[in-house]
Amino acid sequence: MAKILVTGGAGYIGSHTCVELLNANHSVVVVDNLSNSSEEALFRVQQLTGKSLDFVQGDIRDSTLLDQVFAQYSIDAVIHFAGLKAVGESQQIPLAYFDNNIAGSISLVKAMERAGVFKLVFSSSATVYDEANTSPLNEDMPTGMPSNNYGYTKLIVEQMLEKLAIADTRWSIALLRYFNPVGAHQSGQIGEDPQGIPNNLMPYVTQVAVGRRQKLSIFGDDYDTIDGTGVRDYIHVVDLANAHLCALNNRLNAVGCRAWNIGTGNGSSVLQVKDTFEQVNGVAIAFEFAPRRLGDVATSFADNQRALDELGWVPRYTLEDMLKDSWNWQKQNPQGYSN
Ligand code: NAD
Ligand code: UD1
């Protein structure tokens, strides 16, 4: 079993990945500055698994701290979640995004090199694909210039890691291009806890359901889709977490840098998500149609064949499961971790 450094491990996807890593008997060291998360998530991860992990509160841009972590723990591989992810905010404070996401990744990779650790799984995003591509999106399709600074940081880090692996063949890097992560651990003990007004659809829906927001604005009803609303590939966060374990396994005996789409391959519209949420949870979601959101595309879903074939990864959860689990988390934790 391996010792895994998880950057950003207290966050939404990181905390679910820690659960799966511990359940698979890996040891886990988390480095997180708690800028968008709570240590409570890590307490709950340990409660859920009955196993302990090591937590170092700190910033990945702090190279002294990273050197200490690599010196103290005999790390085999790194899963790198740490970063900022709010698309709107990235337009207002681009430097914070370049610094956390790009400089942060450079700082991490340099510390890995100093420590002689060359296995890395990086959280990328489907946002790196050129908008001119038609779904299903596959990994051979061209990347483009993302419409926002957040997406730009993902593209830059991907390209940097690709070049690094070409220049130095000791590196073995997985770029996981997530589609739309939703859902929560089935216990309802950990889940997504956005600060402020949610940008993404699912936390907005659950906050309407729990009474924290009045109604959902559906951005656009005139797209060329099944019902005029945007279509996305929603993926259960536990399936996504498991993709990281599969990617780690794949990287054990491989070198180079390779990208995999992590999505179900199914597209669902905003109205389908809203209607299914109401059906499976028996809760009404008040909504109104609003203008299209800048930067949105009509349809985005994955061709996930490469991940199925090469990683041996199989997504298990349906849209119904995702929506039940999202609601289970939100209703047990109406204010997230700050209950
Ligand atoms: P999150 O904000 O819940 O988790 C990120 C974690 O990183 C947080 O705990 C935060 O405190 C920590 N962090 C941020 N900057 C840091 C720094 N400089 N040093 C140390 N810790 C730092 O986000 P998430 O949804 O779990 O996303 C995890 C990763 O996946 C991110 O890189 C994100 O961009 C990427 N991603 C997320 C989505 C999504 O929809 N959630 C989609 C595609 C890609
Ligand atoms: C968004 C980001 C993407 C990022 C991803 C994960 C944009 C343009 N894209 O993807 O870069 O990688 O989040 O953080 O911001 N919707 C509503 N009402 C809402 C919220 C969303 O109708 O209140 C719709 C959107 O128009 C879209 C769908 O729901 O059709 C999903 O939106 P969202 O959850 O924000 O994800 P993406 O737009 O796919």
CSV table of C-alpha atoms and ligand atoms in Angstrom, one decimal:
chain,number,residue,atom,x,y,z
A,1,MET,CA,0.0,0.0,0.0
A,2,ALA,CA,1.2,3.5,-0.8
A,3,LYS,CA,1.6,6.7,1.0
A,4,ILE,CA,-0.2,9.4,-0.9
A,5,LEU,CA,0.1,13.2,-0.5
A,6,VAL,CA,-3.3,14.8,-1.2
A,7,THR,CA,-3.1,18.5,-1.8
A,8,GLY,CA,-6.5,20.2,-1.3
A,9,GLY,CA,-7.6,17.1,0.5
A,10,ALA,CA,-10.1,18.9,2.8
A,11,GLY,CA,-12.1,20.1,-0.2
A,12,TYR,CA,-15.1,18.6,-1.9
A,13,ILE,CA,-13.5,16.1,-4.2
A,14,GLY,CA,-10.3,15.7,-2.1
A,15,SER,CA,-12.3,14.6,1.0
A,16,HIS,CA,-14.2,12.0,-1.0
A,17,THR,CA,-10.9,10.8,-2.5
A,18,CYS,CA,-9.3,10.5,1.0
A,19,VAL,CA,-12.2,8.2,2.0
A,20,GLU,CA,-11.6,5.9,-0.9
A,21,LEU,CA,-7.8,5.9,-0.4
A,22,LEU,CA,-8.1,5.0,3.3
A,23,ASN,CA,-10.7,2.3,2.5
A,24,ALA,CA,-8.2,0.9,0.0
A,25,ASN,CA,-5.6,0.8,2.9
A,26,HIS,CA,-3.4,3.6,1.5
A,27,SER,CA,-1.9,6.1,4.0
A,28,VAL,CA,-2.9,9.7,3.4
A,29,VAL,CA,-1.1,13.0,4.1
A,30,VAL,CA,-3.2,16.1,3.4
A,31,VAL,CA,-1.8,19.5,2.7
A,32,ASP,CA,-4.5,22.2,2.6
A,33,ASN,CA,-4.6,25.8,3.5
A,34,LEU,CA,-8.3,25.6,4.3
A,35,SER,CA,-9.0,28.6,2.1
A,36,ASN,CA,-12.1,27.0,0.8
A,37,SER,CA,-12.8,24.1,3.2
A,38,SER,CA,-13.0,23.1,6.8
A,39,GLU,CA,-10.9,20.7,8.9
A,40,GLU,CA,-14.3,19.2,10.0
A,41,ALA,CA,-14.4,17.5,6.6
A,42,LEU,CA,-11.2,15.6,7.6
A,43,PHE,CA,-12.5,14.7,11.0
A,44,ARG,CA,-15.5,13.2,9.3
A,45,VAL,CA,-13.4,11.3,6.7
A,46,GLN,CA,-11.6,9.6,9.6
A,47,GLN,CA,-14.9,8.9,11.4
A,48,LEU,CA,-16.3,7.3,8.2
A,49,THR,CA,-13.4,5.1,7.5
A,50,GLY,CA,-12.3,4.4,11.1
A,51,LYS,CA,-8.8,5.2,10.0
A,52,SER,CA,-6.6,8.2,10.6
A,53,LEU,CA,-4.8,10.5,8.2
A,54,ASP,CA,-2.1,13.1,8.7
A,55,PHE,CA,-3.1,16.7,8.1
A,56,VAL,CA,-0.6,19.6,7.6
A,57,GLN,CA,-2.3,23.0,7.3
A,58,GLY,CA,-0.4,25.0,4.8
A,59,ASP,CA,-0.1,26.4,1.3
A,60,ILE,CA,1.4,24.5,-1.7
A,61,ARG,CA,3.2,27.8,-2.6
A,62,ASP,CA,5.2,27.4,0.6
A,63,SER,CA,8.2,25.4,-0.6
A,64,THR,CA,9.8,25.1,2.9
A,65,LEU,CA,6.6,23.6,4.1
A,66,LEU,CA,6.5,21.1,1.2
A,67,ASP,CA,10.1,20.1,1.7
A,68,GLN,CA,9.3,19.4,5.4
A,69,VAL,CA,6.3,17.3,4.4
A,70,PHE,CA,8.4,15.3,1.9
A,71,ALA,CA,11.2,14.9,4.4
A,72,GLN,CA,8.8,13.8,7.2
A,73,TYR,CA,6.7,11.3,5.2
A,74,SER,CA,7.9,8.8,2.7
A,75,ILE,CA,5.5,9.9,-0.1
A,76,ASP,CA,5.0,7.5,-3.1
A,77,ALA,CA,2.7,9.7,-5.2
A,78,VAL,CA,0.8,12.9,-5.1
A,79,ILE,CA,-2.9,13.7,-6.0
A,80,HIS,CA,-3.1,17.4,-6.6
A,81,PHE,CA,-6.5,19.0,-6.0
A,82,ALA,CA,-5.4,22.3,-4.3
A,83,GLY,CA,-6.5,25.4,-6.2
A,84,LEU,CA,-9.1,28.0,-6.7
A,85,LYS,CA,-12.1,27.1,-8.8
A,86,ALA,CA,-14.7,29.9,-9.0
A,87,VAL,CA,-15.1,30.9,-12.7
A,88,GLY,CA,-16.6,34.3,-12.0
A,89,GLU,CA,-14.1,35.2,-9.3
A,90,SER,CA,-11.2,34.2,-11.7
A,91,GLN,CA,-12.3,37.0,-14.0
A,92,GLN,CA,-12.2,39.6,-11.2
A,93,ILE,CA,-9.0,38.5,-9.5
A,94,PRO,CA,-7.0,36.7,-12.2
A,95,LEU,CA,-3.6,37.0,-10.3
A,96,ALA,CA,-4.9,35.0,-7.4
A,97,TYR,CA,-5.8,32.3,-9.8
A,98,PHE,CA,-2.5,32.4,-11.7
A,99,ASP,CA,-0.7,32.3,-8.3
A,100,ASN,CA,-2.7,29.5,-6.6
A,101,ASN,CA,-3.2,27.3,-9.6
A,102,ILE,CA,-0.2,27.9,-11.8
A,103,ALA,CA,2.5,29.0,-9.4
A,104,GLY,CA,1.1,26.6,-6.8
A,105,SER,CA,1.4,23.7,-9.2
A,106,ILE,CA,5.0,24.7,-10.1
A,107,SER,CA,5.9,24.9,-6.5
A,108,LEU,CA,4.5,21.5,-5.8
A,109,VAL,CA,6.2,19.9,-8.8
A,110,LYS,CA,9.5,21.4,-7.9
A,111,ALA,CA,9.2,20.1,-4.4
A,112,MET,CA,8.4,16.6,-5.8
A,113,GLU,CA,11.5,16.8,-8.0
A,114,ARG,CA,13.7,17.7,-5.0
A,115,ALA,CA,12.2,14.8,-3.1
A,116,GLY,CA,12.5,12.3,-5.9
A,117,VAL,CA,8.7,11.7,-6.2
A,118,PHE,CA,7.5,11.6,-9.8
A,119,LYS,CA,4.0,10.2,-9.7
A,120,LEU,CA,1.3,12.8,-10.0
A,121,VAL,CA,-2.5,12.8,-10.6
A,122,PHE,CA,-3.7,16.3,-11.5
A,123,SER,CA,-7.3,17.7,-11.3
A,124,SER,CA,-8.0,19.0,-14.7
A,125,SER,CA,-11.3,19.9,-16.3
A,126,ALA,CA,-13.4,19.4,-19.4
A,127,THR,CA,-13.2,23.1,-19.8
A,128,VAL,CA,-9.8,22.7,-21.5
A,129,TYR,CA,-11.5,21.4,-24.7
A,130,ASP,CA,-12.0,23.8,-27.6
A,131,GLU,CA,-15.6,25.0,-27.6
A,132,ALA,CA,-15.8,24.1,-31.3
A,133,ASN,CA,-15.6,20.4,-30.5
A,134,THR,CA,-18.8,18.4,-30.6
A,135,SER,CA,-19.7,16.1,-27.8
A,136,PRO,CA,-19.0,13.4,-27.0
A,137,LEU,CA,-15.6,14.9,-26.3
A,138,ASN,CA,-12.6,12.6,-26.5
A,139,GLU,CA,-9.0,13.1,-25.4
A,140,ASP,CA,-7.7,13.4,-29.0
A,141,MET,CA,-9.8,16.4,-29.7
A,142,PRO,CA,-8.0,19.8,-29.6
A,143,THR,CA,-7.9,21.8,-26.5
A,144,GLY,CA,-8.8,25.5,-26.9
A,145,MET,CA,-8.5,28.8,-25.2
A,146,PRO,CA,-10.9,28.6,-22.3
A,147,SER,CA,-13.3,31.5,-22.0
A,148,ASN,CA,-12.3,32.2,-18.4
A,149,ASN,CA,-9.1,32.6,-16.3
A,150,TYR,CA,-9.9,29.5,-14.2
A,151,GLY,CA,-10.0,27.3,-17.3
A,152,TYR,CA,-6.9,29.0,-18.6
A,153,THR,CA,-5.0,27.9,-15.5
A,154,LYS,CA,-6.0,24.3,-16.0
A,155,LEU,CA,-4.9,24.4,-19.6
A,156,ILE,CA,-1.5,26.0,-18.7
A,157,VAL,CA,-0.8,23.4,-16.0
A,158,GLU,CA,-1.8,20.6,-18.3
A,159,GLN,CA,0.6,21.8,-21.0
A,160,MET,CA,3.4,22.5,-18.5
A,161,LEU,CA,3.1,18.9,-17.1
A,162,GLU,CA,3.1,17.5,-20.6
A,163,LYS,CA,6.3,19.3,-21.4
A,164,LEU,CA,7.9,18.3,-18.1
A,165,ALA,CA,7.2,14.6,-18.8
A,166,ILE,CA,8.7,14.9,-22.2
A,167,ALA,CA,11.9,16.6,-20.9
A,168,ASP,CA,12.3,14.2,-17.9
A,169,THR,CA,11.2,10.6,-18.3
A,170,ARG,CA,11.1,10.0,-14.6
A,171,TRP,CA,7.7,11.7,-14.5
A,172,SER,CA,4.5,9.7,-14.6
A,173,ILE,CA,1.5,12.1,-14.7
A,174,ALA,CA,-2.2,11.5,-15.1
A,175,LEU,CA,-4.4,14.5,-16.2
A,176,LEU,CA,-7.9,13.8,-15.2
A,177,ARG,CA,-10.4,15.9,-17.0
A,178,TYR,CA,-13.5,16.0,-14.8
A,179,PHE,CA,-16.9,16.7,-16.3
A,180,ASN,CA,-19.5,17.9,-13.7
A,181,PRO,CA,-18.9,16.4,-10.2
A,182,VAL,CA,-22.0,16.2,-8.1
A,183,GLY,CA,-23.4,14.0,-5.3
A,184,ALA,CA,-21.9,13.2,-1.9
A,185,HIS,CA,-20.8,10.3,0.2
A,186,GLN,CA,-23.8,8.0,0.9
A,187,SER,CA,-23.6,8.7,4.6
A,188,GLY,CA,-24.4,12.4,4.0
A,189,GLN,CA,-21.4,13.2,6.3
A,190,ILE,CA,-19.3,14.9,3.7
A,191,GLY,CA,-20.3,16.8,0.6
A,192,GLU,CA,-19.9,20.1,-1.3
A,193,ASP,CA,-20.0,23.2,0.8
A,194,PRO,CA,-19.5,26.3,-1.4
A,195,GLN,CA,-18.8,29.6,0.3
A,196,GLY,CA,-21.4,32.3,-0.6
A,197,ILE,CA,-23.7,32.1,-3.5
A,198,PRO,CA,-23.1,28.8,-5.4
A,199,ASN,CA,-21.9,29.2,-9.0
A,200,ASN,CA,-22.7,25.6,-10.0
A,201,LEU,CA,-26.0,24.0,-10.6
A,202,MET,CA,-26.2,21.3,-8.0
A,203,PRO,CA,-25.4,23.2,-4.9
A,204,TYR,CA,-27.8,25.9,-6.0
A,205,VAL,CA,-30.6,23.3,-6.4
A,206,THR,CA,-29.9,21.8,-3.0
A,207,GLN,CA,-29.8,25.2,-1.4
A,208,VAL,CA,-33.2,26.1,-2.9
A,209,ALA,CA,-34.5,22.7,-1.7
A,210,VAL,CA,-33.3,23.4,1.9
A,211,GLY,CA,-34.7,27.0,1.9
A,212,ARG,CA,-31.4,28.9,1.7
A,213,ARG,CA,-32.2,30.3,-1.7
A,214,GLN,CA,-35.6,31.4,-3.1
A,215,LYS,CA,-35.4,30.0,-6.6
A,216,LEU,CA,-33.2,28.5,-9.2
A,217,SER,CA,-32.4,30.7,-12.3
A,218,ILE,CA,-32.1,28.4,-15.3
A,219,PHE,CA,-29.6,30.1,-17.6
A,220,GLY,CA,-31.1,29.9,-21.1
A,221,ASP,CA,-34.1,28.0,-22.5
A,222,ASP,CA,-33.3,28.4,-26.1
A,223,TYR,CA,-30.2,26.2,-26.6
A,224,ASP,CA,-30.3,23.6,-29.4
A,225,THR,CA,-30.8,20.7,-26.9
A,226,ILE,CA,-33.6,18.3,-25.9
A,227,ASP,CA,-35.6,21.0,-24.0
A,228,GLY,CA,-33.7,24.2,-24.7
A,229,THR,CA,-31.6,24.1,-21.5
A,230,GLY,CA,-27.9,23.3,-21.2
A,231,VAL,CA,-26.7,19.7,-21.2
A,232,ARG,CA,-23.8,18.4,-19.1
A,233,ASP,CA,-22.3,15.1,-18.0
A,234,TYR,CA,-22.8,14.9,-14.2
A,235,ILE,CA,-20.5,12.4,-12.4
A,236,HIS,CA,-21.0,11.1,-8.9
A,237,VAL,CA,-18.1,12.4,-6.7
A,238,VAL,CA,-17.5,8.9,-5.3
A,239,ASP,CA,-17.1,7.6,-8.9
A,240,LEU,CA,-14.7,10.5,-9.5
A,241,ALA,CA,-12.8,9.8,-6.3
A,242,ASN,CA,-12.3,6.2,-7.4
A,243,ALA,CA,-11.0,7.3,-10.8
A,244,HIS,CA,-8.0,8.8,-8.9
A,245,LEU,CA,-7.3,5.4,-7.4
A,246,CYS,CA,-7.4,3.8,-10.8
A,247,ALA,CA,-5.2,6.5,-12.2
A,248,LEU,CA,-2.7,6.0,-9.4
A,249,ASN,CA,-2.6,2.3,-10.2
A,250,ASN,CA,-2.1,3.0,-13.9
A,251,ARG,CA,0.8,5.3,-13.2
A,252,LEU,CA,2.6,2.8,-11.0
A,253,ASN,CA,4.4,1.2,-13.9
A,254,ALA,CA,4.1,3.9,-16.5
A,255,VAL,CA,6.0,6.9,-17.6
A,256,GLY,CA,4.9,10.0,-19.4
A,257,CYS,CA,1.9,12.2,-19.2
A,258,ARG,CA,-1.6,11.1,-20.3
A,259,ALA,CA,-5.1,12.6,-20.1
A,260,TRP,CA,-8.4,10.8,-19.3
A,261,ASN,CA,-11.9,12.1,-19.4
A,262,ILE,CA,-13.8,11.4,-16.2
A,263,GLY,CA,-17.5,11.5,-16.9
A,264,THR,CA,-20.4,9.0,-17.4
A,265,GLY,CA,-20.8,9.7,-21.1
A,266,ASN,CA,-24.4,10.7,-20.5
A,267,GLY,CA,-25.7,14.2,-20.9
A,268,SER,CA,-28.6,15.6,-18.8
A,269,SER,CA,-30.3,19.0,-19.3
A,270,VAL,CA,-30.8,21.5,-16.5
A,271,LEU,CA,-34.6,20.8,-16.6
A,272,GLN,CA,-34.0,17.0,-16.5
A,273,VAL,CA,-31.8,17.5,-13.4
A,274,LYS,CA,-34.4,19.7,-11.7
A,275,ASP,CA,-37.3,17.3,-12.6
A,276,THR,CA,-35.4,14.2,-11.5
A,277,PHE,CA,-34.3,15.9,-8.2
A,278,GLU,CA,-38.0,16.7,-7.5
A,279,GLN,CA,-39.0,13.1,-8.3
A,280,VAL,CA,-36.4,11.2,-6.3
A,281,ASN,CA,-36.4,13.5,-3.3
A,282,GLY,CA,-40.0,14.6,-3.2
A,283,VAL,CA,-39.0,18.3,-2.9
A,284,ALA,CA,-40.2,21.1,-5.2
A,285,ILE,CA,-37.6,23.4,-6.8
A,286,ALA,CA,-38.9,26.9,-7.6
A,287,PHE,CA,-37.3,28.2,-10.7
A,288,GLU,CA,-37.4,30.8,-13.4
A,289,PHE,CA,-35.8,31.1,-16.8
A,290,ALA,CA,-33.0,33.7,-17.0
A,291,PRO,CA,-30.7,34.8,-19.9
A,292,ARG,CA,-27.9,32.6,-21.0
A,293,ARG,CA,-24.7,32.8,-18.8
A,294,LEU,CA,-21.7,34.2,-20.5
A,295,GLY,CA,-19.2,31.5,-21.5
A,296,ASP,CA,-21.7,28.6,-21.3
A,297,VAL,CA,-21.9,26.1,-24.2
A,298,ALA,CA,-25.1,24.2,-25.1
A,299,THR,CA,-23.8,20.7,-24.6
A,300,SER,CA,-20.8,19.0,-23.0
A,301,PHE,CA,-20.5,15.4,-22.3
A,302,ALA,CA,-17.6,12.9,-22.3
A,303,ASP,CA,-16.5,10.0,-24.5
A,304,ASN,CA,-15.1,8.1,-21.5
A,305,GLN,CA,-13.9,5.0,-23.4
A,306,ARG,CA,-10.2,5.7,-22.8
A,307,ALA,CA,-10.7,5.7,-19.0
A,308,LEU,CA,-12.8,2.5,-19.2
A,309,ASP,CA,-10.2,0.7,-21.3
A,310,GLU,CA,-7.0,2.0,-19.8
A,311,LEU,CA,-7.8,2.7,-16.2
A,312,GLY,CA,-10.3,-0.1,-15.6
A,313,TRP,CA,-12.6,2.5,-14.1
A,314,VAL,CA,-16.3,2.1,-14.3
A,315,PRO,CA,-18.7,4.7,-13.1
A,316,ARG,CA,-21.4,3.1,-11.0
A,317,TYR,CA,-23.9,5.8,-10.0
A,318,THR,CA,-26.9,7.0,-11.9
A,319,LEU,CA,-28.2,10.6,-12.0
A,320,GLU,CA,-30.9,9.5,-9.5
A,321,ASP,CA,-28.2,8.4,-7.1
A,322,MET,CA,-26.3,11.6,-7.5
A,323,LEU,CA,-29.3,13.7,-6.8
A,324,LYS,CA,-30.4,11.6,-3.8
A,325,ASP,CA,-26.9,11.8,-2.3
A,326,SER,CA,-26.6,15.5,-2.9
A,327,TRP,CA,-29.9,16.1,-1.1
A,328,ASN,CA,-29.0,13.7,1.7
A,329,TRP,CA,-25.9,15.7,2.5
A,330,GLN,CA,-27.6,19.1,2.2
A,331,LYS,CA,-30.6,18.2,4.4
A,332,GLN,CA,-28.4,16.7,7.1
A,333,ASN,CA,-26.0,19.7,6.9
A,334,PRO,CA,-28.2,22.7,5.9
A,335,GLN,CA,-25.3,25.2,6.5
A,336,GLY,CA,-22.6,22.8,5.3
A,337,TYR,CA,-19.8,22.2,7.8
A,338,SER,CA,-20.6,25.3,9.7
A,339,ASN,CA,-23.7,23.8,11.4
B,1,NAD,P1,-12.5,22.7,-3.3
B,1,NAD,O1,-12.4,24.2,-3.3
B,1,NAD,O2,-13.6,22.1,-2.5
B,1,NAD,O3,-11.1,22.0,-2.9
B,1,NAD,C1,-9.9,22.6,-3.2
B,1,NAD,C2,-9.1,22.6,-1.9
B,1,NAD,O4,-7.8,23.2,-2.1
B,1,NAD,C3,-9.7,23.4,-0.7
B,1,NAD,O5,-9.8,22.6,0.4
B,1,NAD,C4,-8.8,24.6,-0.5
B,1,NAD,O6,-8.8,25.0,0.8
B,1,NAD,C5,-7.5,24.0,-1.0
B,1,NAD,N1,-6.5,25.0,-1.5
B,1,NAD,C6,-6.8,26.0,-2.4
B,1,NAD,N2,-5.6,26.7,-2.7
B,1,NAD,C7,-4.6,26.1,-1.9
B,1,NAD,C8,-3.3,26.4,-1.8
B,1,NAD,N3,-2.7,27.3,-2.5
B,1,NAD,N4,-2.6,25.6,-0.9
B,1,NAD,C9,-3.2,24.6,-0.2
B,1,NAD,N5,-4.5,24.3,-0.3
B,1,NAD,C10,-5.2,25.1,-1.2
B,1,NAD,O7,-12.7,22.3,-4.9
B,1,NAD,P2,-13.1,20.9,-5.5
B,1,NAD,O8,-14.4,21.0,-6.1
B,1,NAD,O9,-12.8,19.8,-4.5
B,1,NAD,O10,-12.0,20.8,-6.7
B,1,NAD,C11,-10.7,20.1,-6.5
B,1,NAD,C12,-9.9,20.3,-7.7
B,1,NAD,O11,-10.6,19.8,-8.9
B,1,NAD,C13,-9.6,21.8,-8.1
B,1,NAD,O12,-8.3,21.9,-8.6
B,1,NAD,C14,-10.6,22.1,-9.1
B,1,NAD,O13,-10.2,23.2,-9.9
B,1,NAD,C15,-10.7,20.8,-9.9
B,1,NAD,N6,-12.0,20.7,-10.6
B,1,NAD,C16,-13.2,20.8,-9.9
B,1,NAD,C17,-14.4,20.7,-10.6
B,1,NAD,C18,-15.7,20.9,-9.8
B,1,NAD,O14,-16.7,21.1,-10.5
B,1,NAD,N7,-15.8,20.8,-8.5
B,1,NAD,C19,-14.4,20.4,-11.9
B,1,NAD,C20,-13.2,20.3,-12.6
B,1,NAD,C21,-12.0,20.4,-11.9
B,2,UD1,C1,-18.7,25.4,-14.7
B,2,UD1,C2,-17.6,26.2,-15.4
B,2,UD1,C3,-16.4,25.3,-15.7
B,2,UD1,C4,-16.0,24.6,-14.4
B,2,UD1,C5,-17.1,23.9,-13.8
B,2,UD1,C6,-16.7,23.3,-12.5
B,2,UD1,C7,-18.7,28.1,-16.5
B,2,UD1,C8,-19.0,28.8,-17.8
B,2,UD1,N1,-18.1,26.9,-16.6
B,2,UD1,O1,-19.1,24.4,-15.6
B,2,UD1,O2,-15.4,26.1,-16.2
B,2,UD1,O3,-14.9,23.7,-14.8
B,2,UD1,O4,-18.2,24.8,-13.6
B,2,UD1,O5,-16.5,24.2,-11.5
B,2,UD1,O6,-18.9,28.7,-15.5
B,2,UD1,N2,-26.9,26.5,-14.5
B,2,UD1,C9,-28.2,27.1,-14.3
B,2,UD1,N3,-28.4,27.8,-13.1
B,2,UD1,C10,-27.4,27.9,-12.2
B,2,UD1,C11,-26.2,27.3,-12.3
B,2,UD1,C12,-26.0,26.6,-13.5
B,2,UD1,O7,-29.0,27.0,-15.1
B,2,UD1,O8,-27.7,28.6,-11.1
B,2,UD1,C13,-26.7,25.7,-15.7
B,2,UD1,C14,-25.6,26.2,-16.6
B,2,UD1,O9,-26.0,27.1,-17.5
B,2,UD1,C15,-25.1,24.8,-17.2
B,2,UD1,C16,-25.5,23.8,-16.2
B,2,UD1,O10,-26.4,24.4,-15.3
B,2,UD1,O11,-25.9,24.6,-18.4
B,2,UD1,C17,-24.3,23.3,-15.3
B,2,UD1,O12,-23.6,24.5,-14.8
B,2,UD1,P1,-22.4,24.4,-13.8
B,2,UD1,O13,-22.8,23.5,-12.7
B,2,UD1,O14,-22.0,25.8,-13.4
B,2,UD1,O15,-21.3,23.7,-14.6
B,2,UD1,P2,-20.6,24.1,-16.0
B,2,UD1,O16,-21.2,25.3,-16.6
B,2,UD1,O17,-20.6,22.9,-16.9
